Amino acid sequence: MNYGKKMWRQAGPAATVLVACNLYFFFFIQERTVGYLVYLDILLLVPAFLWLILDYLGYRQREKRKEELFKQDVIACRVVEDFENRDIAVHDVEVLERQLNEQVQENRDLQDYAARWCHEVKLPLAAAFLIQEKIGDAALRTSMREQLEKIRLRLNSMLSGCRLQSSLLDLQIRETDLAECVRTSIRNNRFFLIQKRFDLTVEVGEHIVYTDPSWLVYILDQLLGNAAKYGQRPPGGGEISSPMLHIWSGQEGEVTRLFVEDRGQGIRPEDLGRIFEKGFTGRNYHNGKYRSTGMGLYLAARIAGRLGHEIVAESEYGEYSRFCVVMRQNGYYGVLGEGKGTVM
């Protein structure tokens, strides 16, 4: 409650007592002397004034303590005991905690169900890959393979998303060959890179980085997958040529950088600062074709933050898009962090 309102509420009874004493003096005291009345008022007002000062000092002290508590990640009503309606506040917190725990458990059950469902779908998907190889019509076989590859990528992405939302992310950070992670990601996306006839150039040195290789491959899959989908010039956006994809690395001191650059669509300047936001799809022409979810780069940036890495983006619309994964060779990887991508 505001301190001024509190004082106004208490001023009413105090004023009533003062007026009652003065009326009693005028009507019931036979030998009335003004000096006695003044003395009586002083006896009443001085203690009230002293009480008001002490109460205000106590109020300021409580407000200062409250500000300090608000800066901390604590439940204030369980720390501060001397405030009005504390029992109501504690009851409400307990109810909200119980509802939150129930919701968290429901979300975990849903994540477990989604993960099991993805694993179960992988078996018939593998069978579908074998069946499509027997299709005699080459065009039909390629078309079927494309759709199956998209399903495979979506399943892997959903599985990784379920693992990322878990409170215990299974990170296994160790010495990792960066070039091997790049080769694995290229194999994962080779169908679309070959189908769209990408001119691929790889210049990755033999760098050893400290990371979780499976999660680093997932990040690279998102970058290469976006390049395979969007790394082509829009209709009427330049001369016709094979799309280009360039992957290279560099090292400065304890910092290793891996670059993924495509020469094509690019990213609009007004979209560049938002590409790592959850659900952001931008306004490029290809969105209607690919129905982007806006989750790929968002999840990649979050995973990079958990690994202690960083994703940096640079682009010139209609010319190129360049992503850089920055890996620092330090002993702290921000496992509990929420990484965000940045722009150059």
Short mmCIF file of C-alpha atoms in Angstrom, two decimals:
data_model
loop_
_atom_site.label_atom_id
_atom_site.label_comp_id
_atom_site.label_asym_id
_atom_site.label_seq_id
_atom_site.Cartn_x
_atom_site.Cartn_y
_atom_site.Cartn_z
CA MET A 1 0.00 0.00 0.00
CA ASN A 2 1.19 3.54 -0.77
CA TYR A 3 2.55 5.22 2.37
CA GLY A 4 0.57 8.42 1.76
CA LYS A 5 -2.72 6.51 1.53
CA LYS A 6 -1.84 4.61 4.67
CA MET A 7 -1.26 7.87 6.56
CA TRP A 8 -4.57 9.32 5.34
CA ARG A 9 -6.38 6.22 6.55
CA GLN A 10 -4.80 6.55 10.00
CA ALA A 11 -5.30 10.33 10.14
CA GLY A 12 -9.10 9.93 10.43
CA PRO A 13 -9.14 8.12 13.80
CA ALA A 14 -6.35 10.37 15.15
CA ALA A 15 -8.26 13.52 14.19
CA THR A 16 -11.42 12.07 15.77
CA VAL A 17 -9.60 11.54 19.06
CA LEU A 18 -8.20 15.08 18.99
CA VAL A 19 -11.59 16.66 18.24
CA ALA A 20 -13.28 14.53 20.92
CA CYS A 21 -10.77 15.69 23.55
CA ASN A 22 -11.29 19.33 22.61
CA LEU A 23 -15.09 18.97 22.70
CA TYR A 24 -14.91 17.25 26.05
CA PHE A 25 -12.79 20.13 27.34
CA PHE A 26 -15.28 22.78 26.15
CA PHE A 27 -18.50 21.09 27.26
CA PHE A 28 -17.60 19.15 30.37
CA ILE A 29 -14.81 21.10 32.04
CA GLN A 30 -16.28 23.88 34.17
CA GLU A 31 -13.18 25.98 34.69
CA ARG A 32 -11.97 26.20 31.11
CA THR A 33 -8.57 27.72 30.52
CA VAL A 34 -7.12 28.02 27.04
CA GLY A 35 -3.65 27.23 28.35
CA TYR A 36 -4.88 23.88 29.61
CA LEU A 37 -6.35 23.11 26.18
CA VAL A 38 -3.10 23.99 24.45
CA TYR A 39 -1.21 21.83 26.93
CA LEU A 40 -3.62 18.95 26.25
CA ASP A 41 -3.20 19.30 22.49
CA ILE A 42 0.57 19.32 22.87
CA LEU A 43 0.39 16.15 24.96
CA LEU A 44 -1.58 14.53 22.16
CA LEU A 45 0.28 15.90 19.14
CA VAL A 46 3.89 15.49 20.26
CA PRO A 47 3.68 11.69 20.78
CA ALA A 48 1.73 11.41 17.51
CA PHE A 49 4.42 13.39 15.69
CA LEU A 50 7.21 11.27 17.20
CA TRP A 51 5.33 8.11 16.27
CA LEU A 52 4.91 9.45 12.71
CA ILE A 53 8.66 10.04 12.37
CA LEU A 54 9.54 6.58 13.68
CA ASP A 55 6.93 4.97 11.45
CA TYR A 56 8.27 6.78 8.37
CA LEU A 57 11.85 5.76 9.17
CA GLY A 58 10.68 2.18 9.54
CA TYR A 59 8.81 2.48 6.23
CA ARG A 60 11.94 3.72 4.45
CA GLN A 61 13.97 0.87 5.91
CA ARG A 62 11.39 -1.68 4.76
CA GLU A 63 11.31 -0.14 1.27
CA LYS A 64 15.10 -0.30 1.02
CA ARG A 65 15.07 -3.95 2.05
CA LYS A 66 12.30 -4.65 -0.44
CA GLU A 67 14.31 -3.07 -3.28
CA GLU A 68 17.28 -5.26 -2.37
CA LEU A 69 15.08 -8.36 -2.40
CA PHE A 70 13.61 -7.44 -5.78
CA LYS A 71 17.13 -7.48 -7.23
CA GLN A 72 17.60 -11.07 -6.04
CA ASP A 73 16.07 -14.24 -7.38
CA VAL A 74 14.11 -15.05 -4.21
CA ILE A 75 10.48 -15.28 -3.17
CA ALA A 76 10.15 -12.11 -1.10
CA CYS A 77 7.07 -13.11 0.89
CA ARG A 78 9.00 -16.03 2.39
CA VAL A 79 11.85 -13.79 3.48
CA VAL A 80 9.96 -10.73 4.73
CA GLU A 81 7.72 -11.64 7.64
CA ASP A 82 6.47 -8.27 8.88
CA PHE A 83 4.06 -7.13 6.20
CA GLU A 84 0.31 -6.99 5.87
CA ASN A 85 -1.53 -10.06 4.53
CA ARG A 86 1.63 -12.18 4.42
CA ASP A 87 -0.42 -15.37 4.84
CA ILE A 88 -2.39 -14.54 1.66
CA ALA A 89 0.82 -13.94 -0.31
CA VAL A 90 2.38 -17.21 0.88
CA HIS A 91 -0.81 -19.11 0.04
CA ASP A 92 -0.91 -17.64 -3.47
CA VAL A 93 2.76 -18.50 -4.08
CA GLU A 94 2.18 -22.10 -3.01
CA VAL A 95 -0.83 -22.40 -5.32
CA LEU A 96 1.11 -20.94 -8.26
CA GLU A 97 4.07 -23.23 -7.60
CA ARG A 98 1.80 -26.26 -7.55
CA GLN A 99 0.15 -25.21 -10.82
CA LEU A 100 3.55 -24.52 -12.39
CA ASN A 101 4.90 -27.92 -11.35
CA GLU A 102 1.86 -29.60 -12.85
CA GLN A 103 2.33 -27.69 -16.11
CA VAL A 104 6.05 -28.54 -16.21
CA GLN A 105 5.27 -32.21 -15.73
CA GLU A 106 2.69 -32.09 -18.53
CA ASN A 107 5.26 -30.45 -20.82
CA ARG A 108 7.82 -33.13 -19.95
CA ASP A 109 5.32 -35.87 -20.69
CA LEU A 110 4.55 -34.22 -24.02
CA GLN A 111 8.27 -33.96 -24.86
CA ASP A 112 8.80 -37.61 -23.98
CA TYR A 113 5.86 -38.59 -26.15
CA ALA A 114 7.14 -36.53 -29.08
CA ALA A 115 10.64 -38.03 -28.73
CA ARG A 116 9.26 -41.60 -28.64
CA TRP A 117 7.04 -40.84 -31.61
CA CYS A 118 10.01 -39.58 -33.64
CA HIS A 119 12.02 -42.72 -32.83
CA GLU A 120 9.10 -44.92 -33.82
CA VAL A 121 8.64 -43.09 -37.13
CA LYS A 122 12.31 -43.57 -38.02
CA LEU A 123 11.79 -47.30 -38.64
CA PRO A 124 9.08 -46.97 -41.34
CA LEU A 125 11.02 -44.00 -42.75
CA ALA A 126 14.10 -46.21 -43.22
CA ALA A 127 11.89 -48.78 -44.93
CA ALA A 128 10.50 -46.04 -47.21
CA PHE A 129 14.07 -45.11 -48.23
CA LEU A 130 14.69 -48.72 -49.27
CA ILE A 131 11.41 -48.90 -51.17
CA GLN A 132 12.01 -45.68 -53.13
CA GLU A 133 15.30 -47.11 -54.43
CA LYS A 134 13.26 -49.73 -56.29
CA ILE A 135 11.18 -47.17 -58.19
CA GLY A 136 12.02 -47.48 -61.88
CA ASP A 137 11.07 -43.96 -62.91
CA ALA A 138 14.16 -41.81 -62.17
CA ALA A 139 12.21 -38.55 -61.86
CA LEU A 140 9.66 -40.12 -59.54
CA ARG A 141 12.41 -41.76 -57.51
CA THR A 142 14.20 -38.41 -57.08
CA SER A 143 10.99 -36.64 -56.15
CA MET A 144 10.17 -39.31 -53.57
CA ARG A 145 13.71 -39.16 -52.17
CA GLU A 146 13.43 -35.39 -51.75
CA GLN A 147 10.27 -35.68 -49.68
CA LEU A 148 11.74 -38.47 -47.54
CA GLU A 149 14.89 -36.41 -46.91
CA LYS A 150 12.73 -33.50 -45.77
CA ILE A 151 10.88 -35.79 -43.38
CA ARG A 152 14.18 -37.11 -42.03
CA LEU A 153 15.49 -33.61 -41.41
CA ARG A 154 12.24 -32.57 -39.70
CA LEU A 155 12.36 -35.62 -37.42
CA ASN A 156 15.96 -34.96 -36.43
CA SER A 157 15.17 -31.32 -35.79
CA MET A 158 12.19 -32.22 -33.61
CA LEU A 159 14.24 -34.73 -31.61
CA SER A 160 16.91 -32.13 -31.00
CA GLY A 161 14.28 -29.61 -29.98
CA CYS A 162 12.87 -32.04 -27.41
CA ARG A 163 16.35 -32.67 -26.01
CA LEU A 164 17.07 -28.94 -25.88
CA GLN A 165 13.92 -28.22 -23.85
CA SER A 166 14.90 -30.79 -21.26
CA SER A 167 16.18 -29.45 -17.93
CA LEU A 168 19.18 -31.78 -18.22
CA LEU A 169 20.79 -31.22 -21.61
CA ASP A 170 23.14 -34.13 -22.34
CA LEU A 171 26.28 -32.19 -23.26
CA GLN A 172 29.47 -34.18 -23.77
CA ILE A 173 32.12 -31.56 -24.39
CA ARG A 174 35.46 -32.96 -25.49
CA GLU A 175 38.27 -32.45 -27.99
CA THR A 176 36.63 -32.54 -31.41
CA ASP A 177 37.95 -32.51 -34.95
CA LEU A 178 36.19 -29.54 -36.56
CA ALA A 179 36.77 -30.82 -40.10
CA GLU A 180 35.07 -34.13 -39.26
CA CYS A 181 31.98 -32.28 -37.97
CA VAL A 182 31.83 -30.32 -41.23
CA ARG A 183 32.11 -33.52 -43.29
CA THR A 184 29.32 -35.13 -41.25
CA SER A 185 27.02 -32.17 -41.80
CA ILE A 186 27.76 -32.14 -45.53
CA ARG A 187 26.84 -35.83 -45.71
CA ASN A 188 23.58 -35.09 -43.87
CA ASN A 189 22.66 -32.44 -46.45
CA ARG A 190 24.31 -33.95 -49.52
CA PHE A 191 21.06 -34.86 -51.25
CA PHE A 192 19.81 -31.27 -51.44
CA LEU A 193 23.27 -29.89 -52.22
CA ILE A 194 23.63 -32.33 -55.12
CA GLN A 195 20.05 -31.87 -56.29
CA LYS A 196 20.49 -28.11 -56.56
CA ARG A 197 23.98 -28.52 -58.01
CA PHE A 198 25.79 -26.40 -55.48
CA ASP A 199 29.36 -25.42 -56.27
CA LEU A 200 30.80 -26.45 -52.88
CA THR A 201 34.17 -25.26 -51.64
CA VAL A 202 35.50 -26.53 -48.31
CA GLU A 203 38.65 -25.08 -46.77
CA VAL A 204 38.53 -26.22 -43.16
CA GLY A 205 41.83 -26.74 -41.41
CA GLU A 206 42.67 -29.48 -38.94
CA HIS A 207 41.41 -27.56 -35.91
CA ILE A 208 40.73 -29.24 -32.58
CA VAL A 209 37.93 -27.50 -30.68
CA TYR A 210 36.26 -28.21 -27.36
CA THR A 211 32.59 -28.85 -28.03
CA ASP A 212 29.89 -31.49 -28.20
CA PRO A 213 30.29 -32.90 -31.74
CA SER A 214 26.67 -34.06 -32.11
CA TRP A 215 25.30 -30.63 -31.16
CA LEU A 216 27.86 -28.82 -33.31
CA VAL A 217 26.78 -30.96 -36.26
CA TYR A 218 23.18 -29.99 -35.53
CA ILE A 219 24.13 -26.30 -35.69
CA LEU A 220 25.95 -26.85 -38.98
CA ASP A 221 22.97 -28.81 -40.33
CA GLN A 222 20.78 -25.75 -39.74
CA LEU A 223 23.24 -23.46 -41.53
CA LEU A 224 23.80 -25.82 -44.47
CA GLY A 225 20.09 -26.63 -44.68
CA ASN A 226 19.25 -22.93 -44.92
CA ALA A 227 21.96 -22.46 -47.54
CA ALA A 228 20.57 -25.37 -49.57
CA LYS A 229 17.06 -23.89 -49.46
CA TYR A 230 17.80 -20.20 -49.79
CA GLY A 231 21.28 -19.97 -51.26
CA GLN A 232 20.03 -19.11 -54.74
CA ARG A 233 19.28 -15.76 -56.29
CA PRO A 234 15.59 -14.83 -56.51
CA PRO A 235 13.95 -14.82 -59.94
CA GLY A 236 15.36 -11.90 -61.92
CA GLY A 237 17.97 -11.28 -59.22
CA GLY A 238 21.11 -11.69 -61.31
CA GLU A 239 22.81 -13.85 -63.87
CA ILE A 240 21.97 -17.55 -63.94
CA SER A 241 24.73 -19.70 -62.45
CA SER A 242 25.20 -22.65 -60.13
CA PRO A 243 24.61 -21.70 -56.49
CA MET A 244 27.82 -21.40 -54.49
CA LEU A 245 28.54 -22.56 -50.96
CA HIS A 246 31.86 -21.79 -49.30
CA ILE A 247 32.90 -23.27 -45.95
CA TRP A 248 36.20 -22.26 -44.37
CA SER A 249 37.82 -21.84 -40.98
CA GLY A 250 40.33 -19.61 -39.26
CA GLN A 251 42.04 -19.38 -35.90
CA GLU A 252 43.35 -16.43 -33.91
CA GLY A 253 44.92 -17.30 -30.60
CA GLU A 254 42.36 -19.29 -28.61
CA VAL A 255 39.44 -18.40 -30.90
CA THR A 256 38.44 -20.66 -33.79
CA ARG A 257 35.95 -19.43 -36.36
CA LEU A 258 34.00 -21.53 -38.83
CA PHE A 259 32.38 -19.66 -41.74
CA VAL A 260 29.48 -20.81 -43.91
CA GLU A 261 28.73 -18.50 -46.84
CA ASP A 262 26.34 -18.83 -49.74
CA ARG A 263 26.13 -16.52 -52.73
CA GLY A 264 22.49 -15.97 -53.43
CA GLN A 265 19.32 -14.64 -51.87
CA GLY A 266 20.82 -12.93 -48.85
CA ILE A 267 18.88 -11.42 -45.95
CA ARG A 268 17.08 -8.10 -45.94
CA PRO A 269 18.73 -5.45 -43.72
CA GLU A 270 15.56 -5.02 -41.66
CA ASP A 271 15.42 -8.79 -41.06
CA LEU A 272 19.08 -9.37 -40.25
CA GLY A 273 18.82 -8.32 -36.61
CA ARG A 274 15.87 -10.65 -35.98
CA ILE A 275 16.82 -13.92 -37.68
CA PHE A 276 17.72 -15.55 -34.34
CA GLU A 277 14.37 -14.70 -32.76
CA LYS A 278 11.94 -17.49 -32.05
CA GLY A 279 9.44 -17.94 -34.87
CA PHE A 280 10.81 -15.14 -37.06
CA THR A 281 10.55 -16.01 -40.77
CA GLY A 282 11.33 -12.72 -42.53
CA ARG A 283 9.70 -11.46 -45.71
CA ASN A 284 11.82 -13.09 -48.42
CA TYR A 285 10.11 -14.54 -51.44
CA HIS A 286 10.96 -18.14 -50.58
CA ASN A 287 8.93 -18.23 -47.37
CA GLY A 288 5.75 -19.07 -49.20
CA LYS A 289 7.48 -21.96 -50.93
CA TYR A 290 9.28 -23.51 -47.98
CA ARG A 291 6.87 -22.47 -45.21
CA SER A 292 9.69 -21.64 -42.82
CA THR A 293 8.94 -22.15 -39.12
CA GLY A 294 11.53 -19.67 -37.90
CA MET A 295 12.86 -22.20 -35.36
CA GLY A 296 16.06 -23.45 -37.02
CA LEU A 297 18.35 -20.49 -36.34
CA TYR A 298 16.67 -19.84 -33.00
CA LEU A 299 17.47 -23.36 -31.77
CA ALA A 300 20.96 -23.21 -33.30
CA ALA A 301 21.71 -19.99 -31.41
CA ARG A 302 20.39 -21.44 -28.14
CA ILE A 303 22.49 -24.57 -28.52
CA ALA A 304 25.55 -22.47 -29.37
CA GLY A 305 25.03 -20.54 -26.15
CA ARG A 306 24.81 -23.77 -24.15
CA LEU A 307 28.12 -24.86 -25.69
CA GLY A 308 29.79 -21.54 -24.95
CA HIS A 309 29.91 -20.68 -28.67
CA GLU A 310 28.38 -17.83 -30.64
CA ILE A 311 26.76 -17.51 -34.05
CA VAL A 312 27.41 -14.30 -35.95
CA ALA A 313 25.52 -13.34 -39.12
CA GLU A 314 26.37 -10.97 -41.95
CA SER A 315 24.56 -10.48 -45.24
CA GLU A 316 23.99 -8.23 -48.21
CA TYR A 317 20.56 -8.72 -49.68
CA GLY A 318 20.65 -10.25 -53.13
CA GLU A 319 24.37 -11.04 -52.88
CA TYR A 320 25.38 -13.33 -50.02
CA SER A 321 24.73 -14.62 -46.50
CA ARG A 322 27.60 -15.46 -44.16
CA PHE A 323 27.36 -17.19 -40.81
CA CYS A 324 30.26 -17.58 -38.43
CA VAL A 325 30.41 -20.02 -35.51
CA VAL A 326 32.83 -18.60 -32.94
CA MET A 327 34.41 -21.20 -30.63
CA ARG A 328 36.63 -20.07 -27.77
CA GLN A 329 39.08 -22.45 -26.19
CA ASN A 330 38.28 -21.71 -22.57
CA GLY A 331 37.28 -23.84 -19.64
CA TYR A 332 33.83 -22.38 -19.23
CA TYR A 333 31.09 -23.17 -21.73
CA GLY A 334 28.01 -21.50 -20.25
CA VAL A 335 26.08 -24.77 -20.00
CA LEU A 336 23.22 -22.99 -18.24
CA GLY A 337 23.24 -19.99 -20.58
CA GLU A 338 20.67 -18.99 -23.16
CA GLY A 339 22.83 -18.14 -26.18
CA LYS A 340 21.74 -15.60 -28.71
CA GLY A 341 23.02 -15.01 -32.17
CA THR A 342 24.42 -11.66 -33.18
CA VAL A 343 25.03 -9.76 -36.37
CA MET A 344 28.29 -8.33 -37.64
#
